[in-house]
CSV table of C-alpha atoms and ligand atoms in Angstrom, one decimal:
chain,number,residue,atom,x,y,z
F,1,UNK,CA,115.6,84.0,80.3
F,2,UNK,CA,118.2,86.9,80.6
F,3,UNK,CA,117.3,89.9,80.7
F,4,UNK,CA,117.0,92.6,78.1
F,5,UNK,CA,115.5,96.0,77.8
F,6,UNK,CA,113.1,95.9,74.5
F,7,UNK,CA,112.3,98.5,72.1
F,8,UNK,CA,109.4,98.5,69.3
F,9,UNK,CA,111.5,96.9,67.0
F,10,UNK,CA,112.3,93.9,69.4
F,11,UNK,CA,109.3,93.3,71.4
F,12,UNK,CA,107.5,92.3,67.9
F,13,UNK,CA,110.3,89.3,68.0
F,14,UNK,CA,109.6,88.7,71.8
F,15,UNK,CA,106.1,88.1,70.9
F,16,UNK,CA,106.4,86.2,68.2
F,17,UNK,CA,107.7,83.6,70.5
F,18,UNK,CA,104.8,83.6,73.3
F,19,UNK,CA,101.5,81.6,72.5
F,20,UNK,CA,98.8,83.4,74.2
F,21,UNK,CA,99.7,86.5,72.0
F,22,UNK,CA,99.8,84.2,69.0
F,23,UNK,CA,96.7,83.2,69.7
F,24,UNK,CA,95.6,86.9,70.3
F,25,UNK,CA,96.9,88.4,67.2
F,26,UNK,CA,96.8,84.8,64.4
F,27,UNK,CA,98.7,85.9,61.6
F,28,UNK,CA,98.0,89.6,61.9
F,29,UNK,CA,101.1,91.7,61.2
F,30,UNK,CA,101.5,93.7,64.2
F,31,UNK,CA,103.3,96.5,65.1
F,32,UNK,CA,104.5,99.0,68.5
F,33,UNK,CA,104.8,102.0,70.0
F,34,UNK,CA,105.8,103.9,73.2
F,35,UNK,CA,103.0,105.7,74.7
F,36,UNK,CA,104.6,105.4,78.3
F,37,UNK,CA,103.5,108.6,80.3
F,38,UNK,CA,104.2,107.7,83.9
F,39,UNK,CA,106.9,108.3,85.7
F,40,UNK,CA,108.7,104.6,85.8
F,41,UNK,CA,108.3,102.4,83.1
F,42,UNK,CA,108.1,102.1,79.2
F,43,UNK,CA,104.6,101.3,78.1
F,44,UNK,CA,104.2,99.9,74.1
F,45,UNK,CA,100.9,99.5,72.5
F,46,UNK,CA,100.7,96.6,69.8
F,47,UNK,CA,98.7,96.7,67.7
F,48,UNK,CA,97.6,94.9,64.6
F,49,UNK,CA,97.7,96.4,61.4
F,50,UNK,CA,95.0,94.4,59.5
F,51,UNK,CA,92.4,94.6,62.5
F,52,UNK,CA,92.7,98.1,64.3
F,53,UNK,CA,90.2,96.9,66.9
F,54,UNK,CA,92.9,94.3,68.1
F,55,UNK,CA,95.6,95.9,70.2
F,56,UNK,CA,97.8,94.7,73.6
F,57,UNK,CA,99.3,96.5,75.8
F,58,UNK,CA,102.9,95.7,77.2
F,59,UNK,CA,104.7,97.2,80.2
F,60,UNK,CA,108.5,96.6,80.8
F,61,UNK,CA,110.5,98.0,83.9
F,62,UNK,CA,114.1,99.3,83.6
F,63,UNK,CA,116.9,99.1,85.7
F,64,UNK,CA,116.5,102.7,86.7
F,65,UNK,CA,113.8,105.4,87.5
F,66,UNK,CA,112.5,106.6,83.9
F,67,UNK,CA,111.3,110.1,84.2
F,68,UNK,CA,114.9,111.2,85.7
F,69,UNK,CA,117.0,108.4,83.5
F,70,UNK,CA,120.0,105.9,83.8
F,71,UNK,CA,121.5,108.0,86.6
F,72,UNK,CA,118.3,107.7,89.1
F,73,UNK,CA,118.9,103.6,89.1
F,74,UNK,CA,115.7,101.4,90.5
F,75,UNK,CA,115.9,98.0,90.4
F,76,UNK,CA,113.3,96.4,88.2
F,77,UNK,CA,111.8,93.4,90.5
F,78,UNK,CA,109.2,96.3,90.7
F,79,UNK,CA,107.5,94.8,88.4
F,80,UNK,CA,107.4,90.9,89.6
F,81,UNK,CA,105.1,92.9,92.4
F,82,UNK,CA,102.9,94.8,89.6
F,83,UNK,CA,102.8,91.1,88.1
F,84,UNK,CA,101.8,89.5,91.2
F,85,UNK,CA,99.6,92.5,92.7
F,86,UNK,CA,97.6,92.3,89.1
F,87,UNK,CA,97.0,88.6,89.5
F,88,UNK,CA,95.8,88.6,92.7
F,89,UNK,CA,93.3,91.7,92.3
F,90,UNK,CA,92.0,90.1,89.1
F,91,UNK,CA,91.7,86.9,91.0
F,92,UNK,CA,89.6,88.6,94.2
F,93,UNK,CA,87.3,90.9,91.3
F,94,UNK,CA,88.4,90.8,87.6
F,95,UNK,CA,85.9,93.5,86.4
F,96,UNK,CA,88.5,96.2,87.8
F,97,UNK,CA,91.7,95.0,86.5
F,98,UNK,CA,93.3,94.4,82.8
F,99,UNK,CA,93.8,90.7,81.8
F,100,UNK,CA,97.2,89.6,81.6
F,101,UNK,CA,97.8,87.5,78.7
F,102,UNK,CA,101.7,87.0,79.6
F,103,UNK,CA,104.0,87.8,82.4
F,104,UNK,CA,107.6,86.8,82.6
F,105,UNK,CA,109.9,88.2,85.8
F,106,UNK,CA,112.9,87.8,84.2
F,107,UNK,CA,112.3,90.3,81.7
F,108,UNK,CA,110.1,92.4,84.0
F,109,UNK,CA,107.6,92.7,81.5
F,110,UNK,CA,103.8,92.0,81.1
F,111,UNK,CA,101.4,91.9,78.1
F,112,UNK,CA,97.6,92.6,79.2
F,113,UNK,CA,94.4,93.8,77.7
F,114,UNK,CA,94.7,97.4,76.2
F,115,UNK,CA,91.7,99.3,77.7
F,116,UNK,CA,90.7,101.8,74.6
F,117,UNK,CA,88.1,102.8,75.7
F,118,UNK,CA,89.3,104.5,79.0
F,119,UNK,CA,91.2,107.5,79.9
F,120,UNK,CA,93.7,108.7,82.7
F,121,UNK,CA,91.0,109.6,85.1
F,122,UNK,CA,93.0,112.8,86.0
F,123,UNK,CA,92.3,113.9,82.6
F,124,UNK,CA,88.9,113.3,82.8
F,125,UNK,CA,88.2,115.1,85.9
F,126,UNK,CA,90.6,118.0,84.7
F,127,UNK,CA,88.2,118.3,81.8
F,128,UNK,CA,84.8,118.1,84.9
F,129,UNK,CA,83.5,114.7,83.2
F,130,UNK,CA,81.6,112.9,85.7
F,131,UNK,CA,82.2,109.5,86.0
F,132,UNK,CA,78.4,108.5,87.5
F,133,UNK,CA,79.3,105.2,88.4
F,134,UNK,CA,82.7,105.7,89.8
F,135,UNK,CA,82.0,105.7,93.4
F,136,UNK,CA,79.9,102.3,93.0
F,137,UNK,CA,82.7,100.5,91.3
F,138,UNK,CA,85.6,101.7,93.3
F,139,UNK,CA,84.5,101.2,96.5
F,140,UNK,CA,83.6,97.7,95.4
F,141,UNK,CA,87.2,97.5,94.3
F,142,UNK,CA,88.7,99.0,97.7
F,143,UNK,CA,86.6,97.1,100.3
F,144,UNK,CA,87.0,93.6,98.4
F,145,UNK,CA,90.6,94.1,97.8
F,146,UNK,CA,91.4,95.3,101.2
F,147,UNK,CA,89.6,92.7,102.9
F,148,UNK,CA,89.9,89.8,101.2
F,149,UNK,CA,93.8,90.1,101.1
F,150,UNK,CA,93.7,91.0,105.3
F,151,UNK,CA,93.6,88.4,108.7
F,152,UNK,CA,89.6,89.5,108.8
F,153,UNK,CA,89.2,86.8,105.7
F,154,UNK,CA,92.7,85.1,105.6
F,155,UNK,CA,94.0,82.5,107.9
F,156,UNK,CA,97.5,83.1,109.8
F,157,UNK,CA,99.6,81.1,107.3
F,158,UNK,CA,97.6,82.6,104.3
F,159,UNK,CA,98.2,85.5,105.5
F,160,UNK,CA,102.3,85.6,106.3
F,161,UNK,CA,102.5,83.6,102.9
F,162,UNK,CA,101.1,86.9,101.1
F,163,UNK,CA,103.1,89.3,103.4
F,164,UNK,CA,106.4,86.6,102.1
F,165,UNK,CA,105.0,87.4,98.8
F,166,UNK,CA,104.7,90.7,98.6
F,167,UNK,CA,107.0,92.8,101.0
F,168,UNK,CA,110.3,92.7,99.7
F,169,UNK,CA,109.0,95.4,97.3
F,170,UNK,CA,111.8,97.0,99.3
F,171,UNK,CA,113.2,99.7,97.0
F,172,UNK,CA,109.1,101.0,95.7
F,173,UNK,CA,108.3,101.1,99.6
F,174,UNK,CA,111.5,103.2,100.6
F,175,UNK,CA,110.8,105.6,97.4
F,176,UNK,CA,106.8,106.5,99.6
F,177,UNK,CA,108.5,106.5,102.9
F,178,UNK,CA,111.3,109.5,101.8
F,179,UNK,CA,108.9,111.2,99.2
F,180,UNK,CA,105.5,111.1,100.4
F,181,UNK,CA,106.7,110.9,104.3
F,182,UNK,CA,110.0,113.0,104.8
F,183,UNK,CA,111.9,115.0,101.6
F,184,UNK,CA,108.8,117.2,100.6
F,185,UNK,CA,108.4,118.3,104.1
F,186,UNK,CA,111.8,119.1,104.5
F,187,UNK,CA,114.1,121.0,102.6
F,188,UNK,CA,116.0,118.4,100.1
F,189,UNK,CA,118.0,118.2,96.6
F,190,UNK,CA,114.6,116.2,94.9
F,191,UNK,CA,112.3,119.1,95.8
F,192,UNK,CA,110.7,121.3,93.3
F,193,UNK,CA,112.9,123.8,94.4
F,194,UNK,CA,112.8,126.7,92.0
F,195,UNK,CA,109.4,126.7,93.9
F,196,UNK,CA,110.4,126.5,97.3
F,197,UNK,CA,113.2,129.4,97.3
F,198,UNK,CA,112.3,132.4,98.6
F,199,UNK,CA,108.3,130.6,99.2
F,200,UNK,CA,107.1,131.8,102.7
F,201,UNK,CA,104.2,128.2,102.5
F,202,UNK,CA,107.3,126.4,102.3
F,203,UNK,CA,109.0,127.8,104.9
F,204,UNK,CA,106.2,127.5,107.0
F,205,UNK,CA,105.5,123.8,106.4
F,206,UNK,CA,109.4,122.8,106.8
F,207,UNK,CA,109.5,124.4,110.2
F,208,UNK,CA,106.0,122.8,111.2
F,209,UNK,CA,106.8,121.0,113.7
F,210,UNK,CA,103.4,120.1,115.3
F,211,UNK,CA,102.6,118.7,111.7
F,212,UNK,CA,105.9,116.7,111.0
F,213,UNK,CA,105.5,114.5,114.7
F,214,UNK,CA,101.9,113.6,113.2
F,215,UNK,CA,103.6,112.9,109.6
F,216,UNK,CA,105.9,110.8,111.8
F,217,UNK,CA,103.5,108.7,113.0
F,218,UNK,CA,101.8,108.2,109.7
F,219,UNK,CA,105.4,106.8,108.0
F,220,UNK,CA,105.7,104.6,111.3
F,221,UNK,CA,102.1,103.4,110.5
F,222,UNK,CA,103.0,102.9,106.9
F,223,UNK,CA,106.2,100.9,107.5
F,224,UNK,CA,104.7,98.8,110.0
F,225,UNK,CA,101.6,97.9,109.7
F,226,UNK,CA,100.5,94.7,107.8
F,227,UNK,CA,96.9,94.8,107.5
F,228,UNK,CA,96.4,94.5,103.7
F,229,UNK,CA,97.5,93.9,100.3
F,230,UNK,CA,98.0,97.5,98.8
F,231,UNK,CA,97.8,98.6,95.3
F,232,UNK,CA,100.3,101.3,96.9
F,233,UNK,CA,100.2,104.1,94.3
F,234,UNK,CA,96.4,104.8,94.3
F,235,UNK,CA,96.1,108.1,92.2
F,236,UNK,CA,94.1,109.1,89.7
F,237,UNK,CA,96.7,108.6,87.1
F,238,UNK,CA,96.4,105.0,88.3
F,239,UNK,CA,92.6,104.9,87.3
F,240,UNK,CA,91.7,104.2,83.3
F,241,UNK,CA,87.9,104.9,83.1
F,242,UNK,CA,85.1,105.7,81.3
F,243,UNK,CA,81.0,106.5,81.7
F,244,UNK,CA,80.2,103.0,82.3
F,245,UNK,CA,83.6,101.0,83.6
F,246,UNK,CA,86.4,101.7,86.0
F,247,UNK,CA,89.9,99.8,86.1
F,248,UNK,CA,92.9,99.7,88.2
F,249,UNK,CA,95.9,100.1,86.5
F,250,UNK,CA,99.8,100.4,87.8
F,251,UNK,CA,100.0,98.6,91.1
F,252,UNK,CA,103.8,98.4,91.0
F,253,UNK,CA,104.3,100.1,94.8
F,254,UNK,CA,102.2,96.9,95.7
F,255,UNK,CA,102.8,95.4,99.1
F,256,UNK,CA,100.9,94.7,102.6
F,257,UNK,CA,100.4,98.0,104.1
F,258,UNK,CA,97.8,99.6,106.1
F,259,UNK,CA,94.3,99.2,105.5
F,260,UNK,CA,93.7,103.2,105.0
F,261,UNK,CA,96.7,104.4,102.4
F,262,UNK,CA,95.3,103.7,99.6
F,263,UNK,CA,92.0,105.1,100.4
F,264,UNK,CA,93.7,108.2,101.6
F,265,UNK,CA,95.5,108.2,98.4
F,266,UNK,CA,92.4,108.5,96.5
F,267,UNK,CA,91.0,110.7,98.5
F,268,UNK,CA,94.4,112.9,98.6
F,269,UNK,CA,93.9,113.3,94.5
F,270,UNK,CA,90.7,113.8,94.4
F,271,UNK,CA,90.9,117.0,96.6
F,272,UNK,CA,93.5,118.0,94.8
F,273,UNK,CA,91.6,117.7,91.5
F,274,UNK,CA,88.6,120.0,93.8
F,275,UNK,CA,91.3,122.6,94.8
F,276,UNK,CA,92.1,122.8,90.4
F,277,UNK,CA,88.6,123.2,90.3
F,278,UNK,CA,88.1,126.0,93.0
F,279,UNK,CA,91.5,128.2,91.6
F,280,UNK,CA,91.0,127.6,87.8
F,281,UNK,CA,87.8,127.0,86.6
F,282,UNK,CA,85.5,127.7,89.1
F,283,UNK,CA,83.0,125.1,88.5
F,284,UNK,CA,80.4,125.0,91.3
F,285,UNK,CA,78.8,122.5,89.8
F,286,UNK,CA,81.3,120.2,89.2
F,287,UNK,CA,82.9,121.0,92.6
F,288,UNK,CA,79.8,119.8,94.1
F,289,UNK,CA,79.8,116.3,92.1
F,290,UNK,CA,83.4,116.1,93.4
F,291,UNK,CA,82.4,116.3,97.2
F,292,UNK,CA,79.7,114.3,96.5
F,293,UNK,CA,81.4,111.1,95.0
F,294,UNK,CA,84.3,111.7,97.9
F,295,UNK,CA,81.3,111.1,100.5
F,296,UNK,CA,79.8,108.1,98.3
F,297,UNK,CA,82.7,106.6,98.1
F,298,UNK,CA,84.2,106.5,101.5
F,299,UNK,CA,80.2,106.0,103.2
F,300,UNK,CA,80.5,102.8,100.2
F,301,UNK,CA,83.5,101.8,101.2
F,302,UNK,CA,82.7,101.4,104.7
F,303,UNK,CA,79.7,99.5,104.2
F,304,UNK,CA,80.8,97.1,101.7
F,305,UNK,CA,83.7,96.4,103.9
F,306,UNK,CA,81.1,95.6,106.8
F,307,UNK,CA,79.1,93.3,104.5
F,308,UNK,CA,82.3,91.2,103.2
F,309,UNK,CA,82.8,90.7,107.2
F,310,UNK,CA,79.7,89.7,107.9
F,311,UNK,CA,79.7,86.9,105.7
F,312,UNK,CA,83.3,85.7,107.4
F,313,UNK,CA,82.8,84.0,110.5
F,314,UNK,CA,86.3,82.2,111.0
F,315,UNK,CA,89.7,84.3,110.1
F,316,UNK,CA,92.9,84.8,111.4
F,317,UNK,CA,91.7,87.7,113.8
F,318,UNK,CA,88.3,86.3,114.2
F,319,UNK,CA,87.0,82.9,115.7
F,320,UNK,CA,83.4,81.8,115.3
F,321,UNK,CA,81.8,82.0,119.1
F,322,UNK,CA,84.5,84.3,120.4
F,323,UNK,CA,82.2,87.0,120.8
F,324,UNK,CA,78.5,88.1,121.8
F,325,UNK,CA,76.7,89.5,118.6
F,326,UNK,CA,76.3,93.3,119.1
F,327,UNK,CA,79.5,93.8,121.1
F,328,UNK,CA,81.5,92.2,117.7
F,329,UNK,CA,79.0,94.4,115.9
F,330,UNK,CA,80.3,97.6,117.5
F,331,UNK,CA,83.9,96.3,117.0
F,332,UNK,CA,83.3,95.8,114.0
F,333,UNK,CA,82.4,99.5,113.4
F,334,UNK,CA,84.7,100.9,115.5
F,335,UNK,CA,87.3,99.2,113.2
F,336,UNK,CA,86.0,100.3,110.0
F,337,UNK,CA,85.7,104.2,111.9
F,338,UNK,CA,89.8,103.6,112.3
F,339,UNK,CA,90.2,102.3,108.7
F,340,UNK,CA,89.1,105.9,107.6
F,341,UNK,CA,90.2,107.9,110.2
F,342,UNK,CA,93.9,106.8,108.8
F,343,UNK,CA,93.4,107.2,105.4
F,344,UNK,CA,92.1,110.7,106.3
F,345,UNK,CA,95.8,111.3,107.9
F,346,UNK,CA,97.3,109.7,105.1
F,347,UNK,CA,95.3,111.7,102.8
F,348,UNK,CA,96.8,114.5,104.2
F,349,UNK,CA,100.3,113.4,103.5
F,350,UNK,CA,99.8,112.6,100.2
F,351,UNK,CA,97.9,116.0,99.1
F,352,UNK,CA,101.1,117.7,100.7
F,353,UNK,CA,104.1,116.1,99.3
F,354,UNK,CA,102.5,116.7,95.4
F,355,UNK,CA,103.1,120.8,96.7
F,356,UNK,CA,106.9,121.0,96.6
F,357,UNK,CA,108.2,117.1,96.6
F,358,UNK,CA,109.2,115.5,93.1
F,359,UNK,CA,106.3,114.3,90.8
F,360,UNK,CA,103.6,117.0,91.4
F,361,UNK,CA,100.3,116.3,90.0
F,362,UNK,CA,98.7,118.5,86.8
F,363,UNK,CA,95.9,119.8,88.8
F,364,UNK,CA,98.6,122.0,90.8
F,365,UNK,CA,101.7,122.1,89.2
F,366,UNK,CA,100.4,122.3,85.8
F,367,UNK,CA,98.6,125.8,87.1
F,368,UNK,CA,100.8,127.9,84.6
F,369,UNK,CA,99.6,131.3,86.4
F,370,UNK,CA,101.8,131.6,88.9
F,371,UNK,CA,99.7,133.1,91.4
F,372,UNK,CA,96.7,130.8,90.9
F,373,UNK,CA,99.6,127.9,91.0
F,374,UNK,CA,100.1,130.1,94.7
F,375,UNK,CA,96.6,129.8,95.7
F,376,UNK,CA,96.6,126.0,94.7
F,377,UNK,CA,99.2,125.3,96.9
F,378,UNK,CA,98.0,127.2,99.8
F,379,UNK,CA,94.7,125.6,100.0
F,380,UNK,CA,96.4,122.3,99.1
F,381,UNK,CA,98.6,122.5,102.1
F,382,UNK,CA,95.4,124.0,104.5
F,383,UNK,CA,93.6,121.0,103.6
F,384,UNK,CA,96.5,118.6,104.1
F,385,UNK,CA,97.0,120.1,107.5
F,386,UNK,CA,93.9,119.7,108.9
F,387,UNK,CA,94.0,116.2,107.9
F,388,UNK,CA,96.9,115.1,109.4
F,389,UNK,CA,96.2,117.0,112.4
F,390,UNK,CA,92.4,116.1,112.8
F,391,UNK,CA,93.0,112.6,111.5
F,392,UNK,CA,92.6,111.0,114.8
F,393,UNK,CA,89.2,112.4,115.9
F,394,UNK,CA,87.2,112.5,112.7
F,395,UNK,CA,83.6,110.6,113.2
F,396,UNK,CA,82.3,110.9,109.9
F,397,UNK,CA,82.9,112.1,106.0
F,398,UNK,CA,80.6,114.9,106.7
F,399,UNK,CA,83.5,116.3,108.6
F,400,UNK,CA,85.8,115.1,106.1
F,401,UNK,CA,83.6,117.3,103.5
F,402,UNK,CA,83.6,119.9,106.1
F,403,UNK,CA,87.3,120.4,106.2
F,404,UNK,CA,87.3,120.7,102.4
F,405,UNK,CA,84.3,123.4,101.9
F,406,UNK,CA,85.9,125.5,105.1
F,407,UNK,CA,89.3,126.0,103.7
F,408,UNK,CA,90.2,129.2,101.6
K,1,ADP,P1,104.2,103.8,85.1
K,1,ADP,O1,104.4,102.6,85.9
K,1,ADP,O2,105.4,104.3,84.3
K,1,ADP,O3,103.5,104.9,85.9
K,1,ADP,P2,101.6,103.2,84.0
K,1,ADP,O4,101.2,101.8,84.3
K,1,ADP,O5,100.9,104.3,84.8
K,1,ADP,O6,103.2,103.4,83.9
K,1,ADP,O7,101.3,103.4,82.4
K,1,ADP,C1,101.6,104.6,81.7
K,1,ADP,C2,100.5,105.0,80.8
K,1,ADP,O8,100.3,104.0,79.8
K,1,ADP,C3,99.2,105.2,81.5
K,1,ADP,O9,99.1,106.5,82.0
K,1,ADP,C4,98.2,104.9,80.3
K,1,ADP,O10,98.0,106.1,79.5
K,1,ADP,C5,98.9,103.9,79.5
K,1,ADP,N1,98.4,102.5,79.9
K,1,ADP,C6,99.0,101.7,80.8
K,1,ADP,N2,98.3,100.5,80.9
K,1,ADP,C7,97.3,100.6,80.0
K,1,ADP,C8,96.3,99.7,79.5
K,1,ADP,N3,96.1,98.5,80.1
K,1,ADP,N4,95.5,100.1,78.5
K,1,ADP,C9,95.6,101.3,78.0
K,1,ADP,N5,96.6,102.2,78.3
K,1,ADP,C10,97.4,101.9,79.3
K,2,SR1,C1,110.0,109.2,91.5
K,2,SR1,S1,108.6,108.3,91.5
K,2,SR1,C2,107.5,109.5,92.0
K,2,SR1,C3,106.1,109.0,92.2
K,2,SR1,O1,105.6,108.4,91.0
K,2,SR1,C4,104.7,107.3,91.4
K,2,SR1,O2,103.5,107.4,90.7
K,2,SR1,C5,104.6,107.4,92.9
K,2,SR1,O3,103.5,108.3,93.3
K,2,SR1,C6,105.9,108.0,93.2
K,2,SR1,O4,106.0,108.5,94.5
K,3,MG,MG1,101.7,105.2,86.7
């Protein structure tokens, strides 16, 4: 099928034509529209208008990068990887992803279950809801995808056949390497940069050398590490949730990366949702649930991670026999210890390019006070430099918590 970008006047003919939405909808009259709010792709909801409760969500990529427009072009294959990524998370765990009713690569579009009873999770936290069973849930989600898609549970060929798969995602992985590893650390045309003229933190973090060989090393592990399937984008604005379920939404940057990024990526936007907390509302309380779940969910993480390894004898790293039981038992530890140690580094990288690189989050650049936005970004970019600078020797996620409550 060629190609064609749809509208909410059109995608009610595509659908027409594809069963499993048939079969969705019956004879309901249904009708869509854009509620799209990322920074990429147009998002429709359909819905029906003689059942309300029965609605679909479809996503379709354009040949170019939405929130600048036609002159930012990015090719769309972005989302055969969303497509693919989506299948094979809901295949490992389905509780944490949307069902896809339909997929079709040629039109880079996907139809899949509209969650309406979930919210942006950045919203959420904004507003200091507590998600109580958040940490549970996404650790669950982390360790299993991470291990199950990595040569601790794969075999060799498994393993370079989902690599095959997955890393031509060329174009989404070259957007992380410049913007979240080199232009917001530098001085460059894509930069916030009303914001960084005249800013003495900007000036200060450009010229940081000491910081930018670490951030080096980060990108280098980023481009050439294969451990894992990735979701690759793993922000709160990537998390629909509510009280009693979270889901995984948005895995278009998809490909095998290392084992830590994505972690650090959730742990880069939670901070960032603390620092909002500390400058604008000054929540103690909610603050205090934020540290909390951080610690819950990186202690969960690692101990899931151990227990899906202990049930796996035989892998592509690993051979039955190879090794006596407690010195693979302290490997094994040691590993997970470097699994977070990275995402701690990475964590760092991603809390510092929302400061003054394109696509800052709402907790910081939506500070409209100019000095508390200040005073964000400060303690944003303390943070971030103790992480990538300490990355390598932290032992455990009170010192993680540590760094956090010490800066200011
Ligand atoms: P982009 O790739 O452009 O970032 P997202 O996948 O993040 O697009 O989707 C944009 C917005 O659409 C989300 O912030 C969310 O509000 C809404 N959305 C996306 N998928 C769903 C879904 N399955 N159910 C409900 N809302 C969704
Ligand atoms: C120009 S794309 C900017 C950012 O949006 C996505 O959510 C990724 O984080 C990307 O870096
Ligand atoms: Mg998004």
């Amino acid at each position: 099928m060629e190609y064609k970008q749809l509208d909410k006047t059109t995608i009610i003919d595509y659908l027409e034509n594809i069963q499993s939405v048939r079969e969705f909808f019956l004879s309901d009259t249904i009708e869509a529209d854009e509620i799209g709010d990322g920074n990429l792709n147009f998002v429709y909801i359909v819905k029906s208008l003689d059942d309300p409760s029965k609605a679909l969500i479809v996503k379709q990529a354009v040949p170019y990068l939405r929130c600048v427009g036609e002159d930012f072009p990015l090719g769309r294959e972005r989302m055969t990887y969303e497509i693919r990524a989506l299948e094979k998370f809901y295949s490992i765990f389905p509780n944490f992803v949307p069902r896809i009713y339909h997929s079709n690569e040629d039109m880079s579009l996907v139809v899949m279950e509209f969650l309406d009873n979930h919210v942006i999770m950045r919203k959420g936290l904004i507003q200091s809801v507590k998600y109580v069973n958040f940490s549970e849930q996404i650790s669950t989600y982390m360790s299993a995808m991470l291990f199950y898609t990595s040569s601790l549970a794969l075999g060799s060929s498994e393993k370079r056949t989902l690599i095959d798969r997955f890393n031509s995602n060329t174009e989404l992985c070259k957007l992380t390497e410049d913007l979240v590893f080199s232009f917001a650390f530098m001085e460059h045309e894509t930069n916030d940069n009303e914001n960084v003229k005249d800013n003495p933190h900007a000036k200060k973090l450009f010229a940081d050398m000491e910081l930018k060989e670490k951030v080096l090393d980060l990108k280098y592990k980023f481009m050439t590490q294969n451990d894992a399937l990735l979701h690759g984008d793993l922000h709160t604005g990537s998390i629909m949730i509510n009280e009693e379920e979270t889901y995984v939404i948005d895995p278009e940057f998809a490909f095998v990366g290392p084992f830590g990024f994505d972690i650090g990526a959730l742990l880069a936007n939670l901070v960032n949702n603390y620092i909002h907390h500390c400058v604008v509302t000054k929540d103690e309380e909610f603050k205090e649930w934020l540290l909390e779940t951080i610690k819950e969910v990186l202690d969960k993480f690692s101990e899931k991670f151990l227990n899906f390894w202990s049930e796996h004898k035989d892998s592509a790293l690993l051979v039955d026999g190879y090794m006596q039981a407690n010195s693979l038992n302290n490997y094994k530890i040691r590993f997970v210890k470097n699994i977070l140690k990275d995402s701690v580094g990475f964590a760092g990288c991603k809390m510092a390019r929302r400061v003054y690189g394109v696509a800052g989050v709402e907790e910081i650049r939506g500070i409209e006070d100019i000095t508390l936005r200040h005073e964000a970004e400060a303690l944003c970019l303390e943070i971030a430099r103790e992480f990538i600078m300490k990355y390598e020797t932290i032992e455990s996620t009170d010192e993680i918590l540590e760094i956090i409550r010490n800066a200011g």
